């Protein structure tokens, strides 16, 4: 007990092409398994920054599950709320990198242990004294069970004074946009900080221009929107200000996990009570350090590394 941050959702291994431009319908080489899953990348990153945290999720009773649990133990994530399924194997995602920088995914998780997150796992006592709940759209769009568990977590969080950080993490591979919008709606209503990418802001608002999209989303009553802009950094929409915070220049080795690591940096900064400019700079640093290493969690920096790049 005594956690500052909780997250829940899919725990996966990622199996990735080692070469750019080899699609998933062609036989070839892969690297991995790497521990992954968007909320898993987040919790691992914030634990490495030194924040006491716990994760609610499910793995299979297999090597992939062990790989994830071992990584969490090493990083300092509490694993007592992760159940080990006897009936399902750990989920997996296959990723190929296209030459234009975009990615192709095949997910095996909504019918795997990863998608088997029961409402009974979301217990009130886990939330006692917790400052932040981080939840992602990939979890609540996975299947009905994950959706209900995610909603329950958000409801308990709001009832217990825990703030909600929501990363839409829209994967068109997993559901169509109309359904994604409908599923996100109840969480958006209770979101304290929304962390969309440019595309996600546009998709959620149904507006082509990302700035207008953020303003529209904000007008629905979301207090803070932090727009993730890849190498360009981020823009923070707070009160009636828009704060543009440039990114750090790094060699991008692997973009996977950038958004989740960024979220960890931002929540870390909010816990410290830093002002917005400093918070955005720190989050940009954590995101940049993540993309500089291959593998979703491999680039999660220590606090010292992140502070140093951020110049704090
Ligand atoms: P993903 O869903 O792939 O994890 P995302 O689309 O949610 O990522 P991005 O905007 O790609 O989010 O990345 C999040 C943050 O990480 C950016 O706002 C930026 O701070 C940092 N970042 C990402 N890519 C780079 C890069 N190439 N160079 C420097 N910083 C980067
Ligand atoms: Mg993302």
Coordinates of N, CA, C and O in Angstrom, one line a residue, residues 3-12 36-47 51-59 68-69 72-73 76-84 113-117 121-123 126-127 130 132-136 138-139 146 153 260 297:
X3 N 0.7 3.6 -2.5 CA 1.2 3.9 -3.9 C 0.8 5.3 -4.3 O -0.3 5.8 -3.9
X4 N 1.6 6.0 -5.1 CA 1.2 7.3 -5.6 C 0.5 7.2 -6.9 O -0.3 8.1 -7.3
X5 N 0.9 6.2 -7.7 CA 0.3 6.0 -9.0 C -0.1 4.6 -9.3 O 0.5 3.6 -8.8
X6 N -1.3 4.5 -10.0 CA -1.7 3.1 -10.4 C -2.0 3.2 -11.9 O -2.4 4.2 -12.4
X7 N -1.8 2.1 -12.5 CA -2.3 1.9 -13.9 C -2.8 0.5 -14.1 O -2.6 -0.3 -13.2
X8 N -3.6 0.4 -15.1 CA -4.2 -1.0 -15.4 C -4.2 -1.2 -16.9 O -4.2 -0.2 -17.6
X9 N -4.3 -2.5 -17.2 CA -4.5 -2.7 -18.7 C -3.7 -3.9 -19.1 O -3.2 -4.7 -18.4
X10 N -3.4 -3.9 -20.5 CA -2.8 -5.0 -21.1 C -1.3 -5.1 -20.9 O -0.6 -4.1 -21.0
X11 N -0.9 -6.3 -20.5 CA 0.6 -6.6 -20.4 C 0.9 -7.5 -21.6 O 0.2 -8.6 -21.7
X12 N 1.8 -7.2 -22.4 CA 2.1 -7.9 -23.6 C 3.6 -8.1 -23.8 O 4.4 -7.4 -23.1
X36 N 6.1 -5.3 -22.8 CA 5.4 -4.2 -23.4 C 3.9 -4.1 -23.0 O 3.5 -4.7 -22.0
X37 N 3.1 -3.4 -23.8 CA 1.7 -3.0 -23.5 C 1.8 -1.6 -23.0 O 2.5 -1.2 -22.1
X38 N 0.9 -0.7 -23.7 CA 1.0 0.7 -23.4 C 1.0 1.1 -21.9 O 1.9 1.8 -21.4
X39 N 0.0 0.6 -21.1 CA 0.0 1.0 -19.7 C 1.2 0.3 -18.9 O 1.7 0.9 -17.9
X40 N 1.7 -0.8 -19.4 CA 2.9 -1.4 -18.8 C 4.1 -0.6 -19.0 O 5.0 -0.5 -18.1
X41 N 4.3 0.0 -20.2 CA 5.4 0.8 -20.5 C 5.4 2.0 -19.6 O 6.4 2.5 -19.0
X42 N 4.2 2.6 -19.4 CA 4.0 3.7 -18.5 C 4.4 3.4 -17.1 O 5.2 4.1 -16.5
X43 N 3.9 2.3 -16.6 CA 4.2 2.0 -15.1 C 5.6 1.7 -14.9 O 6.2 2.1 -13.9
X44 N 6.3 1.0 -15.9 CA 7.7 0.7 -15.8 C 8.5 2.0 -15.7 O 9.4 2.1 -14.9
X45 N 8.1 2.9 -16.6 CA 8.9 4.2 -16.7 C 8.7 5.0 -15.4 O 9.7 5.6 -15.0
X46 N 7.5 5.1 -14.9 CA 7.4 5.9 -13.7 C 8.0 5.3 -12.5 O 8.6 5.9 -11.6
X47 N 8.0 3.9 -12.4 CA 8.7 3.2 -11.3 C 10.2 3.5 -11.4 O 10.9 3.8 -10.4
X51 N 8.9 6.5 -8.5 CA 7.6 6.7 -7.9 C 7.0 5.4 -7.4 O 7.1 4.4 -8.2
X52 N 6.5 5.3 -6.2 CA 5.8 4.1 -5.7 C 4.5 3.8 -6.5 O 3.7 4.7 -6.5
X53 N 4.4 2.7 -7.1 CA 3.3 2.5 -8.0 C 2.9 1.0 -8.1 O 3.7 0.1 -7.8
X54 N 1.7 0.7 -8.5 CA 1.2 -0.6 -8.6 C 0.5 -0.8 -9.9 O 0.0 0.2 -10.5
X55 N 0.4 -2.0 -10.4 CA -0.3 -2.2 -11.7 C -1.3 -3.3 -11.6 O -1.1 -4.3 -10.9
X56 N -2.5 -3.1 -12.2 CA -3.6 -4.1 -12.2 C -3.6 -4.7 -13.6 O -3.9 -4.0 -14.6
X57 N -3.4 -6.0 -13.7 CA -3.5 -6.6 -15.0 C -3.4 -8.1 -14.9 O -3.4 -8.7 -13.8
X58 N -3.2 -8.8 -16.0 CA -3.1 -10.3 -16.0 C -2.1 -10.8 -17.0 O -2.0 -10.2 -18.1
X59 N -1.3 -11.7 -16.6 CA -0.4 -12.4 -17.5 C -0.7 -13.9 -17.5 O -1.4 -14.4 -16.6
X68 N 7.8 -10.3 -18.2 CA 7.1 -9.0 -17.8 C 7.2 -8.8 -16.3 O 7.6 -7.7 -15.8
X69 N 6.9 -9.8 -15.5 CA 6.9 -9.7 -14.0 C 8.3 -9.4 -13.5 O 8.5 -8.6 -12.6
X72 N 9.2 -5.8 -14.1 CA 8.5 -4.9 -13.2 C 9.2 -5.0 -11.8 O 9.4 -3.9 -11.2
X73 N 9.6 -6.2 -11.4 CA 10.3 -6.3 -10.1 C 11.6 -5.5 -10.1 O 11.9 -4.8 -9.2
X76 N 10.8 -1.8 -9.9 CA 10.2 -1.4 -8.6 C 8.7 -1.2 -8.7 O 8.1 -0.5 -7.9
X77 N 8.0 -1.8 -9.8 CA 6.6 -1.8 -9.8 C 6.0 -2.9 -8.9 O 6.5 -4.0 -8.9
X78 N 5.0 -2.5 -8.1 CA 4.3 -3.5 -7.3 C 3.5 -4.4 -8.2 O 2.7 -4.0 -9.0
X79 N 3.7 -5.7 -8.0 CA 3.0 -6.7 -8.9 C 1.9 -7.5 -8.1 O 1.4 -8.5 -8.7
X80 N 1.6 -7.1 -6.9 CA 0.7 -7.8 -6.1 C -0.8 -7.8 -6.7 O -1.6 -8.6 -6.3
X81 N -1.0 -6.8 -7.6 CA -2.4 -6.7 -8.2 C -2.4 -7.3 -9.6 O -3.4 -7.1 -10.3
X82 N -1.3 -8.0 -10.0 CA -1.3 -8.7 -11.3 C -1.7 -10.1 -11.1 O -1.1 -10.8 -10.2
X83 N -2.7 -10.6 -11.8 CA -3.0 -12.0 -11.6 C -2.4 -12.8 -12.7 O -2.1 -12.4 -13.8
X84 N -2.2 -14.1 -12.3 CA -1.5 -15.0 -13.3 C -2.6 -16.0 -13.7 O -3.1 -16.8 -12.9
X113 N -4.5 -13.6 -21.9 CA -4.5 -13.2 -20.5 C -4.5 -11.7 -20.4 O -5.2 -11.2 -19.5
X114 N -3.8 -11.0 -21.2 CA -3.7 -9.6 -21.2 C -5.1 -8.9 -21.3 O -5.2 -7.8 -20.7
X115 N -6.0 -9.5 -21.9 CA -7.4 -8.9 -22.1 C -8.3 -9.4 -21.0 O -9.5 -9.2 -21.1
X116 N -7.8 -10.2 -20.1 CA -8.6 -10.8 -19.1 C -8.5 -10.1 -17.7 O -8.0 -10.6 -16.8
X117 N -8.9 -8.8 -17.7 CA -8.8 -8.0 -16.5 C -10.2 -7.9 -15.9 O -11.1 -7.3 -16.5
X121 N -10.8 -7.4 -9.9 CA -9.4 -7.1 -9.6 C -9.2 -5.6 -9.2 O -8.2 -5.1 -8.7
X122 N -10.3 -4.8 -9.6 CA -10.2 -3.3 -9.3 C -10.8 -3.1 -8.0 O -12.0 -2.9 -7.8
X123 N -10.0 -3.1 -6.9 CA -10.5 -3.0 -5.6 C -10.3 -1.6 -5.0 O -9.2 -1.0 -5.2
X126 N -7.0 -0.5 -3.2 CA -5.7 -0.2 -4.0 C -5.6 1.3 -4.2 O -4.5 1.8 -4.3
X127 N -6.7 2.0 -4.2 CA -6.7 3.4 -4.6 C -6.5 4.3 -3.4 O -6.3 5.5 -3.6
X130 N -3.9 7.2 -3.5 CA -3.2 7.3 -4.8 C -3.5 8.6 -5.4 O -4.6 9.1 -5.4
X132 N -2.6 9.6 -8.7 CA -2.9 9.5 -10.2 C -3.2 8.1 -10.6 O -2.5 7.1 -10.3
X133 N -4.3 8.0 -11.5 CA -4.6 6.8 -12.2 C -4.3 7.1 -13.7 O -4.7 8.1 -14.2
X134 N -3.5 6.2 -14.3 CA -3.2 6.4 -15.7 C -3.9 5.3 -16.5 O -3.8 4.1 -16.2
X135 N -4.7 5.7 -17.5 CA -5.5 4.7 -18.2 C -5.4 5.0 -19.7 O -5.2 6.1 -20.1
X136 N -5.4 4.0 -20.5 CA -5.2 4.2 -22.0 C -6.4 3.6 -22.8 O -7.0 2.7 -22.4
X138 N -6.3 2.0 -25.5 CA -6.1 0.6 -26.0 C -6.7 -0.4 -25.0 O -7.2 -1.4 -25.5
X139 N -6.7 -0.1 -23.7 CA -7.3 -1.0 -22.8 C -8.8 -1.1 -22.9 O -9.4 -2.1 -23.0
X146 N -12.4 -5.6 -20.3 CA -11.4 -4.5 -20.0 C -12.1 -3.2 -19.9 O -11.7 -2.3 -19.1
X153 N -12.3 1.5 -12.6 CA -11.1 2.1 -12.1 C -11.3 3.6 -12.1 O -11.0 4.3 -11.1
X260 N 4.0 6.6 -24.0 CA 3.7 6.1 -22.6 C 4.8 6.6 -21.7 O 4.6 6.9 -20.5
X297 N 10.4 -0.8 -23.6 CA 10.7 -0.3 -22.2 C 12.2 -0.1 -22.0 O 12.6 0.4 -21.0

